[in-house]
Short mmCIF file of C-alpha atoms and ligand atoms in Angstrom, two decimals:
data_model
loop_
_atom_site.label_atom_id
_atom_site.label_comp_id
_atom_site.label_asym_id
_atom_site.label_seq_id
_atom_site.Cartn_x
_atom_site.Cartn_y
_atom_site.Cartn_z
CA MET A 1 -58.39 -21.09 22.35
CA ASN A 2 -55.72 -23.76 22.90
CA GLU A 3 -53.65 -23.60 26.01
CA ILE A 4 -50.12 -24.69 26.68
CA SER A 5 -48.73 -25.49 30.06
CA ILE A 6 -45.21 -24.60 31.11
CA LEU A 7 -44.04 -26.68 34.01
CA GLU A 8 -41.70 -24.48 36.06
CA ASN A 9 -41.38 -26.80 39.04
CA PRO A 10 -43.55 -29.66 40.21
CA GLU A 11 -45.61 -27.36 42.46
CA THR A 12 -46.42 -24.42 40.19
CA THR A 13 -47.89 -24.64 36.73
CA ILE A 14 -48.20 -21.42 34.75
CA THR A 15 -50.70 -21.60 31.95
CA VAL A 16 -49.98 -19.36 28.98
CA ALA A 17 -52.79 -18.98 26.50
CA LYS A 18 -51.52 -18.64 22.97
CA LYS A 19 -53.62 -16.48 20.70
CA GLN A 20 -54.99 -18.21 17.65
CA MET A 21 -54.85 -17.01 14.04
CA TYR A 22 -56.80 -18.34 11.11
CA ILE A 23 -55.74 -17.49 7.55
CA GLU A 24 -57.78 -17.94 4.41
CA SER A 25 -56.05 -17.53 1.04
CA TYR A 26 -57.53 -16.53 -2.31
CA GLY A 27 -56.05 -15.98 -5.76
CA CYS A 28 -52.75 -17.18 -7.14
CA ALA A 29 -50.02 -19.40 -5.73
CA MET A 30 -48.08 -16.30 -4.74
CA ASN A 31 -50.84 -15.34 -2.37
CA PHE A 32 -50.87 -18.81 -0.84
CA SER A 33 -47.13 -18.54 -0.44
CA ASP A 34 -47.50 -15.11 1.18
CA SER A 35 -49.93 -16.58 3.70
CA GLU A 36 -47.10 -18.80 4.90
CA ILE A 37 -44.94 -15.71 5.41
CA ILE A 38 -47.80 -14.04 7.28
CA GLY A 39 -48.14 -17.18 9.41
CA SER A 40 -44.45 -17.10 10.21
CA ILE A 41 -44.43 -13.40 11.16
CA MET A 42 -47.45 -13.85 13.41
CA ALA A 43 -46.01 -17.02 14.99
CA GLU A 44 -42.88 -15.01 15.87
CA SER A 45 -45.05 -12.68 17.90
CA GLY A 46 -46.75 -15.50 19.74
CA TYR A 47 -49.70 -16.52 17.58
CA GLU A 48 -50.57 -20.12 16.88
CA TYR A 49 -52.18 -21.28 13.64
CA THR A 50 -55.62 -22.86 13.87
CA ASN A 51 -57.83 -24.52 11.29
CA ASP A 52 -60.88 -23.60 13.35
CA GLU A 53 -62.16 -20.18 12.32
CA PHE A 54 -64.53 -20.07 15.30
CA GLY A 55 -61.71 -20.60 17.77
CA ALA A 56 -59.61 -17.81 16.25
CA ASP A 57 -58.70 -14.46 17.84
CA VAL A 58 -57.58 -13.11 14.47
CA ILE A 59 -58.93 -13.97 11.04
CA PHE A 60 -56.95 -12.88 7.99
CA LEU A 61 -58.38 -13.04 4.49
CA ASN A 62 -55.48 -12.90 2.04
CA THR A 63 -57.31 -11.57 -0.98
CA CYS A 64 -57.12 -11.38 -4.77
CA ALA A 65 -58.23 -8.50 -7.02
CA ILE A 66 -57.54 -9.96 -10.44
CA ARG A 67 -61.18 -9.99 -11.58
CA ASP A 68 -64.31 -8.41 -10.20
CA ASN A 69 -65.72 -11.79 -9.15
CA ALA A 70 -62.61 -12.45 -7.03
CA GLU A 71 -63.43 -9.33 -5.01
CA GLN A 72 -67.12 -10.23 -4.87
CA LYS A 73 -66.18 -13.53 -3.25
CA ILE A 74 -64.39 -11.65 -0.46
CA ARG A 75 -67.33 -9.32 0.12
CA ASP A 76 -69.61 -12.36 0.44
CA ARG A 77 -67.17 -14.00 2.82
CA LEU A 78 -67.06 -10.87 4.95
CA LYS A 79 -70.85 -11.00 5.25
CA HIS A 80 -70.56 -14.51 6.65
CA LEU A 81 -67.91 -13.43 9.13
CA ARG A 82 -70.60 -11.42 10.92
CA HIS A 83 -71.56 -14.68 12.61
CA ASN A 84 -68.01 -15.15 13.86
CA LYS A 85 -67.93 -11.62 15.22
CA LYS A 86 -71.29 -12.16 16.94
CA LYS A 87 -69.90 -15.20 18.73
CA ASN A 88 -66.68 -13.41 19.68
CA SER A 89 -66.88 -9.62 19.86
CA ASP A 90 -63.08 -9.36 20.37
CA LEU A 91 -62.44 -11.11 17.06
CA ILE A 92 -60.06 -9.13 14.81
CA ILE A 93 -60.66 -9.34 11.06
CA GLY A 94 -57.92 -8.34 8.65
CA VAL A 95 -58.17 -8.04 4.89
CA LEU A 96 -54.72 -8.53 3.38
CA GLY A 97 -53.27 -8.90 -0.09
CA CYS A 98 -54.22 -7.51 -3.45
CA MET A 99 -57.79 -6.35 -2.78
CA ALA A 100 -56.57 -4.58 0.36
CA GLU A 101 -53.88 -2.85 -1.68
CA ARG A 102 -56.31 -1.85 -4.42
CA LEU A 103 -59.02 -0.42 -2.21
CA LYS A 104 -56.94 0.88 0.69
CA THR A 105 -58.96 3.03 3.15
CA LYS A 106 -62.08 2.56 1.01
CA LEU A 107 -62.25 -0.98 2.27
CA LEU A 108 -62.43 0.21 5.88
CA GLU A 109 -65.18 2.65 4.93
CA GLU A 110 -67.19 0.15 2.91
CA GLU A 111 -66.81 -2.93 5.09
CA LYS A 112 -67.42 -1.96 8.71
CA LEU A 113 -66.50 -5.42 9.94
CA VAL A 114 -62.89 -5.05 8.80
CA ASP A 115 -60.35 -3.99 11.44
CA ILE A 116 -57.09 -4.25 9.49
CA VAL A 117 -56.20 -3.50 5.87
CA ALA A 118 -52.69 -4.58 4.90
CA GLY A 119 -51.08 -4.69 1.46
CA PRO A 120 -48.60 -7.35 0.22
CA ASP A 121 -45.48 -5.44 1.29
CA SER A 122 -46.58 -4.63 4.83
CA TYR A 123 -46.76 -8.05 6.46
CA ARG A 124 -43.85 -7.43 8.82
CA ASP A 125 -46.07 -4.77 10.33
CA LEU A 126 -48.99 -7.14 11.07
CA PRO A 127 -48.27 -7.76 14.78
CA LYS A 128 -48.18 -3.97 15.27
CA LEU A 129 -51.41 -3.50 13.31
CA VAL A 130 -53.11 -6.18 15.44
CA ALA A 131 -51.89 -4.42 18.60
CA GLU A 132 -53.36 -1.13 17.34
CA VAL A 133 -56.73 -2.80 16.90
CA GLU A 134 -56.48 -4.28 20.39
CA ASP A 135 -55.97 -0.72 21.58
CA GLY A 136 -59.26 0.23 20.00
CA SER A 137 -58.49 1.70 16.58
CA LYS A 138 -58.65 0.46 13.00
CA ALA A 139 -55.26 -0.18 11.39
CA ILE A 140 -53.95 0.15 7.85
CA ASN A 141 -50.66 -0.22 6.00
CA VAL A 142 -50.73 -0.31 2.22
CA LEU A 143 -47.27 1.04 1.45
CA LEU A 144 -45.61 -0.74 -1.42
CA SER A 145 -41.89 -1.33 -1.26
CA ARG A 146 -39.14 -1.50 -3.88
CA GLU A 147 -37.06 -3.84 -1.78
CA GLU A 148 -39.21 -6.08 0.40
CA THR A 149 -38.81 -9.77 -0.51
CA TYR A 150 -39.25 -11.34 2.96
CA ALA A 151 -36.02 -13.09 1.99
CA GLU A 152 -34.93 -14.38 5.38
CA ILE A 153 -38.38 -15.32 6.68
CA SER A 154 -38.84 -19.04 6.91
CA PRO A 155 -42.45 -19.66 5.87
CA LEU A 156 -44.80 -21.45 8.24
CA ARG A 157 -46.00 -24.26 5.98
CA LEU A 158 -49.81 -24.15 6.14
CA ASN A 159 -52.15 -26.98 5.15
CA THR A 160 -49.17 -28.76 3.69
CA ASN A 161 -49.15 -32.35 2.48
CA GLY A 162 -45.43 -32.42 3.30
CA VAL A 163 -44.69 -33.22 -0.33
CA SER A 164 -44.92 -30.02 -2.40
CA ALA A 165 -44.02 -26.48 -1.39
CA PHE A 166 -43.86 -23.06 -3.00
CA ILE A 167 -40.83 -20.78 -2.88
CA SER A 168 -41.37 -17.14 -3.82
CA ILE A 169 -38.35 -15.97 -5.79
CA MET A 170 -39.53 -12.47 -6.63
CA ARG A 171 -42.36 -10.03 -6.02
CA GLY A 172 -44.30 -7.49 -8.06
CA CYS A 173 -44.43 -7.06 -11.81
CA ASP A 174 -43.06 -4.42 -14.21
CA ASN A 175 -44.92 -5.57 -17.28
CA MET A 176 -48.03 -3.44 -17.44
CA CYS A 177 -50.27 -5.72 -19.47
CA SER A 178 -53.15 -3.35 -20.13
CA PHE A 179 -55.83 -5.58 -18.53
CA CYS A 180 -53.94 -6.42 -15.37
CA VAL A 181 -54.19 -5.02 -11.86
CA VAL A 182 -51.15 -6.87 -10.46
CA PRO A 183 -48.57 -4.10 -11.04
CA PHE A 184 -50.84 -1.83 -8.97
CA THR A 185 -51.49 -4.30 -6.18
CA ARG A 186 -48.02 -5.80 -5.90
CA GLY A 187 -45.81 -2.95 -7.02
CA ARG A 188 -42.49 -3.01 -8.80
CA GLU A 189 -40.69 -6.19 -9.68
CA ARG A 190 -37.86 -7.19 -7.36
CA SER A 191 -35.92 -10.42 -7.00
CA ARG A 192 -35.10 -12.21 -3.80
CA SER A 193 -31.53 -13.16 -2.96
CA ALA A 194 -30.46 -16.36 -4.70
CA GLU A 195 -28.75 -17.56 -1.56
CA SER A 196 -31.92 -17.32 0.54
CA ILE A 197 -33.86 -19.22 -2.14
CA VAL A 198 -31.30 -22.03 -2.25
CA GLN A 199 -31.28 -22.12 1.54
CA GLU A 200 -35.07 -22.50 1.61
CA ALA A 201 -34.86 -25.28 -0.99
CA ARG A 202 -32.27 -27.03 1.17
CA GLN A 203 -34.47 -26.80 4.26
CA LEU A 204 -37.42 -28.23 2.33
CA SER A 205 -35.33 -31.12 1.06
CA GLU A 206 -34.08 -31.82 4.59
CA SER A 207 -37.68 -31.79 5.84
CA GLY A 208 -38.56 -34.49 3.31
CA TYR A 209 -40.32 -32.40 0.65
CA LYS A 210 -40.27 -33.98 -2.81
CA GLU A 211 -41.24 -31.06 -5.02
CA ILE A 212 -40.75 -27.31 -5.00
CA THR A 213 -42.24 -24.66 -7.26
CA LEU A 214 -40.38 -21.39 -7.78
CA LEU A 215 -42.92 -18.60 -7.94
CA GLY A 216 -43.05 -15.17 -9.55
CA GLN A 217 -45.37 -13.27 -11.90
CA ASN A 218 -42.64 -13.44 -14.49
CA VAL A 219 -39.94 -15.85 -13.29
CA ASP A 220 -37.84 -15.53 -16.43
CA SER A 221 -36.99 -11.95 -15.61
CA TYR A 222 -35.56 -12.99 -12.21
CA LEU A 223 -32.28 -11.15 -11.67
CA TRP A 224 -30.40 -10.93 -8.43
CA PHE A 225 -27.27 -8.84 -8.27
CA GLY A 226 -24.94 -9.97 -5.51
CA GLY A 227 -25.27 -6.82 -3.45
CA GLY A 228 -28.98 -6.27 -3.03
CA PRO A 229 -32.38 -6.27 -4.67
CA LYS A 230 -31.82 -3.12 -6.73
CA ILE A 231 -34.46 -2.26 -9.26
CA ASP A 232 -32.22 -1.05 -12.06
CA PHE A 233 -29.48 -3.42 -13.19
CA LYS A 234 -27.72 -0.63 -15.09
CA LYS A 235 -27.21 1.27 -11.84
CA ALA A 236 -25.52 -1.68 -10.15
CA ASP A 237 -21.73 -1.54 -9.85
CA VAL A 238 -19.45 -3.79 -11.94
CA ALA A 239 -18.94 -6.35 -9.16
CA GLN A 240 -22.67 -6.62 -8.67
CA GLN A 241 -23.25 -7.03 -12.38
CA GLU A 242 -20.60 -9.75 -12.57
CA ASN A 243 -22.15 -11.61 -9.66
CA ALA A 244 -25.67 -11.36 -11.01
CA VAL A 245 -27.79 -14.51 -11.03
CA ASN A 246 -30.41 -14.86 -13.76
CA PHE A 247 -33.30 -17.29 -13.81
CA ALA A 248 -31.51 -20.05 -15.72
CA GLN A 249 -28.66 -19.88 -13.21
CA LEU A 250 -31.03 -19.86 -10.24
CA LEU A 251 -32.85 -22.87 -11.65
CA GLU A 252 -29.56 -24.73 -11.84
CA MET A 253 -28.58 -23.72 -8.28
CA VAL A 254 -31.91 -25.03 -7.00
CA ALA A 255 -31.87 -28.20 -9.10
CA ILE A 256 -28.55 -29.37 -7.65
CA VAL A 257 -29.76 -28.98 -4.06
CA ASP A 258 -31.35 -32.43 -4.20
CA PRO A 259 -31.48 -34.47 -7.41
CA ASN A 260 -34.43 -36.41 -5.96
CA MET A 261 -36.52 -33.30 -5.38
CA ARG A 262 -38.62 -32.13 -8.33
CA VAL A 263 -38.31 -28.50 -9.35
CA ARG A 264 -41.09 -26.56 -11.08
CA PHE A 265 -41.55 -22.87 -11.82
CA SER A 266 -44.40 -20.51 -12.64
CA THR A 267 -45.24 -18.21 -14.41
CA SER A 268 -43.22 -17.79 -17.59
CA HIS A 269 -43.81 -14.76 -19.79
CA PRO A 270 -43.37 -15.74 -23.46
CA LYS A 271 -41.29 -12.63 -24.12
CA ASP A 272 -38.72 -13.51 -21.43
CA ILE A 273 -38.26 -17.28 -21.39
CA SER A 274 -34.80 -17.90 -22.81
CA ASP A 275 -33.03 -20.81 -24.48
CA ASP A 276 -30.78 -20.89 -21.42
CA VAL A 277 -33.77 -21.78 -19.26
CA ILE A 278 -34.76 -24.55 -21.66
CA TYR A 279 -31.19 -25.89 -21.76
CA THR A 280 -31.09 -25.92 -17.96
CA MET A 281 -34.34 -27.90 -17.93
CA LEU A 282 -32.72 -30.37 -20.30
CA LYS A 283 -29.60 -30.66 -18.20
CA TYR A 284 -31.33 -31.68 -14.95
CA ASP A 285 -33.72 -34.61 -14.77
CA ASN A 286 -35.39 -33.26 -11.65
CA ILE A 287 -36.53 -30.03 -13.36
CA CYS A 288 -39.98 -30.96 -14.62
CA ASN A 289 -40.59 -30.73 -18.34
CA TYR A 290 -43.53 -28.43 -17.97
CA ILE A 291 -44.00 -24.72 -18.70
CA HIS A 292 -46.99 -22.55 -17.91
CA LEU A 293 -46.83 -20.05 -20.75
CA PRO A 294 -49.87 -17.74 -20.79
CA ALA A 295 -50.73 -16.43 -24.26
CA GLN A 296 -53.94 -14.52 -23.26
CA SER A 297 -55.07 -14.29 -26.91
CA GLY A 298 -54.26 -15.86 -30.26
CA ASN A 299 -54.63 -12.65 -32.25
CA SER A 300 -51.74 -10.23 -32.79
CA ARG A 301 -53.86 -7.05 -32.79
CA VAL A 302 -55.50 -8.03 -29.50
CA LEU A 303 -52.12 -8.97 -28.05
CA GLU A 304 -50.87 -5.52 -28.94
CA ALA A 305 -53.88 -3.89 -27.27
CA MET A 306 -53.12 -6.06 -24.24
CA ASN A 307 -49.54 -4.77 -24.30
CA ARG A 308 -48.20 -8.33 -24.18
CA THR A 309 -45.27 -7.30 -26.46
CA TYR A 310 -45.39 -10.39 -28.70
CA THR A 311 -47.41 -11.49 -31.72
CA ARG A 312 -49.26 -14.73 -32.39
CA GLU A 313 -46.41 -15.85 -34.66
CA TRP A 314 -43.80 -15.03 -32.04
CA TYR A 315 -45.72 -16.98 -29.42
CA ILE A 316 -46.04 -20.01 -31.70
CA SER A 317 -42.33 -19.87 -32.53
CA LYS A 318 -41.58 -19.93 -28.79
CA VAL A 319 -43.74 -23.04 -28.34
CA GLU A 320 -42.03 -24.66 -31.33
CA ARG A 321 -38.59 -23.85 -29.92
CA ILE A 322 -39.49 -25.41 -26.57
CA ARG A 323 -40.79 -28.55 -28.28
CA GLU A 324 -37.77 -28.71 -30.59
CA LEU A 325 -35.44 -28.84 -27.58
CA ILE A 326 -37.74 -30.82 -25.23
CA PRO A 327 -40.26 -32.74 -27.36
CA GLU A 328 -42.13 -34.13 -24.34
CA CYS A 329 -42.47 -30.72 -22.63
CA GLY A 330 -46.01 -30.03 -21.39
CA ILE A 331 -47.23 -26.51 -22.06
CA SER A 332 -50.30 -24.91 -20.46
CA CYS A 333 -51.86 -21.50 -21.00
CA ASP A 334 -54.00 -18.65 -19.64
CA ILE A 335 -56.62 -17.16 -21.95
CA ILE A 336 -58.92 -14.15 -21.71
CA SER A 337 -62.13 -13.97 -23.77
CA GLY A 338 -63.74 -10.76 -24.96
CA PHE A 339 -60.98 -8.24 -24.30
CA CYS A 340 -61.82 -4.66 -25.39
CA THR A 341 -62.56 -4.40 -29.15
CA GLU A 342 -61.99 -8.14 -29.79
CA THR A 343 -63.92 -9.13 -32.92
CA GLU A 344 -65.42 -12.51 -33.76
CA GLU A 345 -62.60 -13.20 -36.23
CA GLU A 346 -59.98 -12.31 -33.62
CA HIS A 347 -61.66 -14.59 -31.11
CA LYS A 348 -61.43 -17.44 -33.65
CA ASP A 349 -57.65 -16.90 -33.73
CA THR A 350 -57.60 -17.84 -30.05
CA LEU A 351 -59.42 -21.08 -30.84
CA THR A 352 -56.91 -21.98 -33.54
CA LEU A 353 -53.99 -21.08 -31.26
CA ILE A 354 -55.18 -23.69 -28.74
CA GLU A 355 -55.36 -26.28 -31.50
CA GLU A 356 -52.00 -25.35 -32.95
CA CYS A 357 -50.14 -25.27 -29.64
CA LYS A 358 -51.94 -28.29 -28.16
CA PHE A 359 -51.98 -26.90 -24.63
CA LEU A 360 -52.30 -29.60 -21.98
CA PHE A 361 -54.82 -27.37 -20.24
CA SER A 362 -55.65 -23.69 -19.90
CA TYR A 363 -57.00 -21.37 -17.25
CA MET A 364 -59.73 -19.53 -19.15
CA TYR A 365 -61.44 -16.30 -18.10
CA LYS A 366 -63.88 -13.66 -19.28
CA TYR A 367 -62.29 -10.24 -19.45
CA SER A 368 -63.09 -8.22 -16.34
CA GLU A 369 -62.29 -4.52 -16.41
CA ARG A 370 -60.12 -3.45 -13.48
CA PRO A 371 -60.18 0.18 -12.37
CA GLY A 372 -56.90 2.04 -12.85
CA THR A 373 -55.49 -0.28 -15.52
CA LEU A 374 -54.48 1.03 -18.93
CA ALA A 375 -57.41 -0.79 -20.56
CA ALA A 376 -59.89 0.77 -18.12
CA LYS A 377 -58.47 4.24 -18.80
CA LYS A 378 -57.90 4.11 -22.54
CA MET A 379 -60.20 1.44 -24.00
CA THR A 380 -63.87 0.57 -24.00
CA ASP A 381 -65.07 -2.65 -22.46
CA ASP A 382 -67.29 -3.10 -25.50
CA VAL A 383 -67.79 -6.85 -25.78
CA SER A 384 -71.08 -7.68 -24.05
CA GLU A 385 -71.22 -10.10 -21.11
CA GLU A 386 -73.24 -12.58 -23.20
CA GLU A 387 -70.70 -12.41 -25.99
CA LYS A 388 -67.78 -12.88 -23.56
CA SER A 389 -69.54 -15.91 -22.08
CA ARG A 390 -70.26 -17.42 -25.47
CA ARG A 391 -66.66 -16.95 -26.59
CA LEU A 392 -65.42 -18.37 -23.31
CA SER A 393 -67.55 -21.47 -23.67
CA GLU A 394 -66.22 -21.98 -27.21
CA ILE A 395 -62.68 -21.66 -25.88
CA ILE A 396 -63.45 -24.22 -23.17
CA VAL A 397 -64.93 -26.67 -25.69
CA VAL A 398 -61.86 -26.48 -27.93
CA GLN A 399 -59.42 -26.74 -25.00
CA ASN A 400 -61.29 -29.74 -23.58
CA ARG A 401 -61.16 -31.49 -26.93
CA VAL A 402 -57.44 -30.76 -27.31
CA SER A 403 -56.81 -31.94 -23.72
CA LEU A 404 -58.64 -35.20 -24.35
CA GLU A 405 -56.74 -35.78 -27.61
CA ASN A 406 -53.42 -35.13 -25.82
CA ASN A 407 -54.38 -37.44 -22.98
CA GLU A 408 -55.57 -40.25 -25.26
CA LYS A 409 -52.08 -40.40 -26.77
CA LEU A 410 -50.79 -41.33 -23.32
CA VAL A 411 -52.79 -44.54 -23.00
CA GLY A 412 -50.31 -47.42 -22.69
CA LYS A 413 -47.44 -45.10 -21.66
CA THR A 414 -45.57 -45.48 -18.38
CA MET A 415 -44.68 -42.40 -16.35
CA MET A 416 -43.23 -41.39 -12.99
CA VAL A 417 -45.87 -39.92 -10.68
CA LEU A 418 -45.34 -38.14 -7.38
CA ALA A 419 -48.16 -39.25 -5.06
CA ASP A 420 -49.64 -36.20 -3.33
CA GLY A 421 -53.06 -37.20 -2.03
CA VAL A 422 -55.82 -39.75 -1.64
CA SER A 423 -58.42 -39.88 -4.40
CA LYS A 424 -61.68 -38.14 -3.50
CA LYS A 425 -63.62 -41.00 -5.09
CA SER A 426 -61.93 -43.93 -3.39
CA ASP A 427 -59.66 -44.45 -0.39
CA ASN A 428 -58.11 -47.31 -2.33
CA ASP A 429 -56.65 -44.90 -4.90
CA LEU A 430 -53.93 -42.28 -4.68
CA THR A 431 -53.59 -39.17 -6.83
CA GLY A 432 -50.40 -37.58 -8.02
CA ARG A 433 -48.82 -35.50 -10.78
CA ASN A 434 -46.62 -36.58 -13.62
CA GLU A 435 -43.75 -34.40 -14.82
CA GLN A 436 -46.08 -32.46 -17.11
CA ASN A 437 -48.24 -31.55 -14.10
CA MET A 438 -51.13 -33.77 -15.17
CA LYS A 439 -53.25 -35.46 -12.55
CA VAL A 440 -52.79 -39.22 -12.38
CA ILE A 441 -54.96 -41.65 -10.39
CA PHE A 442 -53.70 -45.14 -9.47
CA PRO A 443 -54.29 -47.93 -6.91
CA LYS A 444 -52.87 -47.22 -3.47
CA GLU A 445 -51.54 -50.74 -2.81
CA TYR A 446 -48.59 -50.29 -0.45
CA TYR A 447 -47.68 -46.78 -1.70
CA LYS A 448 -47.98 -43.64 0.37
CA ILE A 449 -48.18 -39.90 -0.19
CA GLY A 450 -44.70 -38.60 -1.07
CA ASP A 451 -43.66 -41.74 -3.01
CA PHE A 452 -42.53 -41.60 -6.62
CA VAL A 453 -44.58 -44.30 -8.35
CA LYS A 454 -44.29 -45.71 -11.87
CA VAL A 455 -47.76 -45.78 -13.41
CA LYS A 456 -48.95 -47.24 -16.72
CA ILE A 457 -51.91 -45.29 -18.10
CA GLU A 458 -54.99 -47.35 -18.98
CA ARG A 459 -57.69 -44.76 -19.55
CA VAL A 460 -58.07 -40.99 -19.56
CA THR A 461 -60.55 -38.13 -19.16
CA THR A 462 -60.08 -34.46 -20.13
CA ILE A 463 -58.54 -33.71 -16.75
CA SER A 464 -56.95 -36.91 -15.51
CA LEU A 465 -55.03 -40.04 -16.41
CA ILE A 466 -55.97 -43.30 -14.74
CA GLY A 467 -53.55 -46.20 -14.56
CA VAL A 468 -51.95 -49.13 -12.76
CA THR A 469 -48.67 -49.25 -10.89
CA VAL A 470 -45.66 -50.87 -12.50
CA ILE A 471 -42.81 -52.39 -10.50
CA ASN A 472 -39.64 -50.35 -11.05
N1 SAH B 1 -48.13 -13.10 -14.47
C1 SAH B 1 -48.92 -14.01 -15.17
C2 SAH B 1 -50.39 -13.93 -14.88
C3 SAH B 1 -50.89 -13.48 -13.59
S1 SAH B 1 -52.60 -13.20 -13.44
C4 SAH B 1 -48.72 -13.77 -16.66
O1 SAH B 1 -48.30 -12.74 -17.09
O2 SAH B 1 -49.08 -14.63 -17.41
C5 SAH B 1 -53.30 -14.75 -13.91
C6 SAH B 1 -54.17 -14.70 -15.10
O3 SAH B 1 -55.36 -13.97 -14.83
C7 SAH B 1 -53.60 -14.00 -16.31
O4 SAH B 1 -52.72 -14.79 -17.02
C8 SAH B 1 -54.82 -13.65 -17.10
O5 SAH B 1 -55.18 -14.70 -17.97
C9 SAH B 1 -55.90 -13.50 -16.04
N2 SAH B 1 -56.29 -12.09 -15.88
C10 SAH B 1 -55.52 -11.08 -15.45
N3 SAH B 1 -56.23 -9.93 -15.47
C11 SAH B 1 -57.47 -10.22 -15.92
C12 SAH B 1 -58.65 -9.46 -16.17
N4 SAH B 1 -58.68 -8.16 -15.98
N5 SAH B 1 -59.74 -10.12 -16.63
C13 SAH B 1 -59.71 -11.45 -16.85
N6 SAH B 1 -58.62 -12.22 -16.63
C14 SAH B 1 -57.51 -11.62 -16.17
FE1 SF4 B 2 -50.21 -9.03 -14.99
FE2 SF4 B 2 -48.89 -9.02 -17.24
FE3 SF4 B 2 -47.58 -8.82 -14.94
FE4 SF4 B 2 -48.72 -11.10 -15.61
S1 SF4 B 2 -47.03 -10.11 -16.69
S2 SF4 B 2 -48.83 -10.10 -13.64
S3 SF4 B 2 -50.53 -10.45 -16.69
S4 SF4 B 2 -48.98 -7.32 -15.79
FE1 F3S B 3 -54.78 -12.18 -7.47
FE2 F3S B 3 -52.89 -10.71 -6.50
FE3 F3S B 3 -52.35 -13.12 -7.37
S1 F3S B 3 -54.53 -10.01 -7.79
S2 F3S B 3 -53.83 -13.41 -8.98
S3 F3S B 3 -53.63 -12.62 -5.67
S4 F3S B 3 -51.04 -11.34 -7.48
#
């Protein structure tokens, strides 16, 4: 435990020991962003963040429940934490986030090591839950809220490179894709006040950040009505409706905060991304020409079973529209292999979708049935594990080929890269991202992390572009 000394007068020194918290994050960017809110709430009640899990008084695992293997990872991690508890019997272990919300009290019954179970909307309650455990009981809060957005909480930036930061602009999801557990673990969709988002962007710019990413499960349905985070727009009064801020407007408000700070956003649902959003991207140079646009499948019947509310053709027309307005826009995707009843022919439609849309890259997964979802209740998980794996590896092969072909076209091109780290392979090289979110590696020379660097690409792999710096 670290100690701080408060010098009251030259003779007396009072030593106050600050309790230490250690937070480990799993899952999506929203969870990582939540960990910074958790850090801030705990810091307010006197905790200090540590990177040393063995020196911690409290360990929080901020968990994900999206696929079975995500939960398995947490169970394995909990087994390891036995060692920590052996070394420090007062250690408090909390499981937070989506797995906590999904399993609720079951988690306390199944995992004896766990002291606290807290869902995504209960983080303000964490200091109280910790105090309950200190008093000798287990503690749980898994209530979901229709209003909580942690709007005014200034996140404690954890493990930051001081260059890129996330800003949560909304919580929850109302979409009910039949495979997905998120609506159950994160509750109803609600938007955070536009003013608090702009304020956070301003603070980040003033602290020297060079890139922000606006986060939500479905950012294009962001809607803030002046008065408060109401769920139903129709129930808002006229003044509220007139003052409403949609995603395109929010994007503009954030883009003008600092023209030298890059703005990104994720995730876009193909059914909701509007021309207005694309026009706003066009209008501001600092909004990166990159859209993460998960398709999930390339077959219309499967998409319908997934309740994605669009067809293959509709998806492709969206991609074409984006490229018509912003030809250099990078588009990436999420894909699921072997969803309930998917046939071989339908799987092949996913392969051709990747080729047709030329995704820069994709996050690719085997379908994992999640208890409580529509698919788990109404459909049969009838594609075998072997078949899911085979289809997934075919998807990966096609995506890798498409990625390499896309990247090869960039050889000889010059692009602006935001340096965000040192290359793992050589201290003489820096890594960074171009506008399209592709990894670029280049010689360090006199550049440092946080610099915008002009790089000319000389060679490429499926996942990175390698180049030399060019004087501006
Ligand atoms: N809100 C985002 C996705 C959030 S979850 C969207 O709508 O696109 C991230 C990704 O996990 C999803 O895009 C999907 O590809 C994958 N995923 C979600 N549930 C899954 C499941 N049950 N099995 C396998 N992959 C899943
Ligand atoms: Fe899940 Fe669909 Fe919501 Fe994305 S849009 S979080 S996939 S329910
Ligand atoms: Fe996982 Fe929850 Fe994100 S289930 S993907 S951490 S919203």
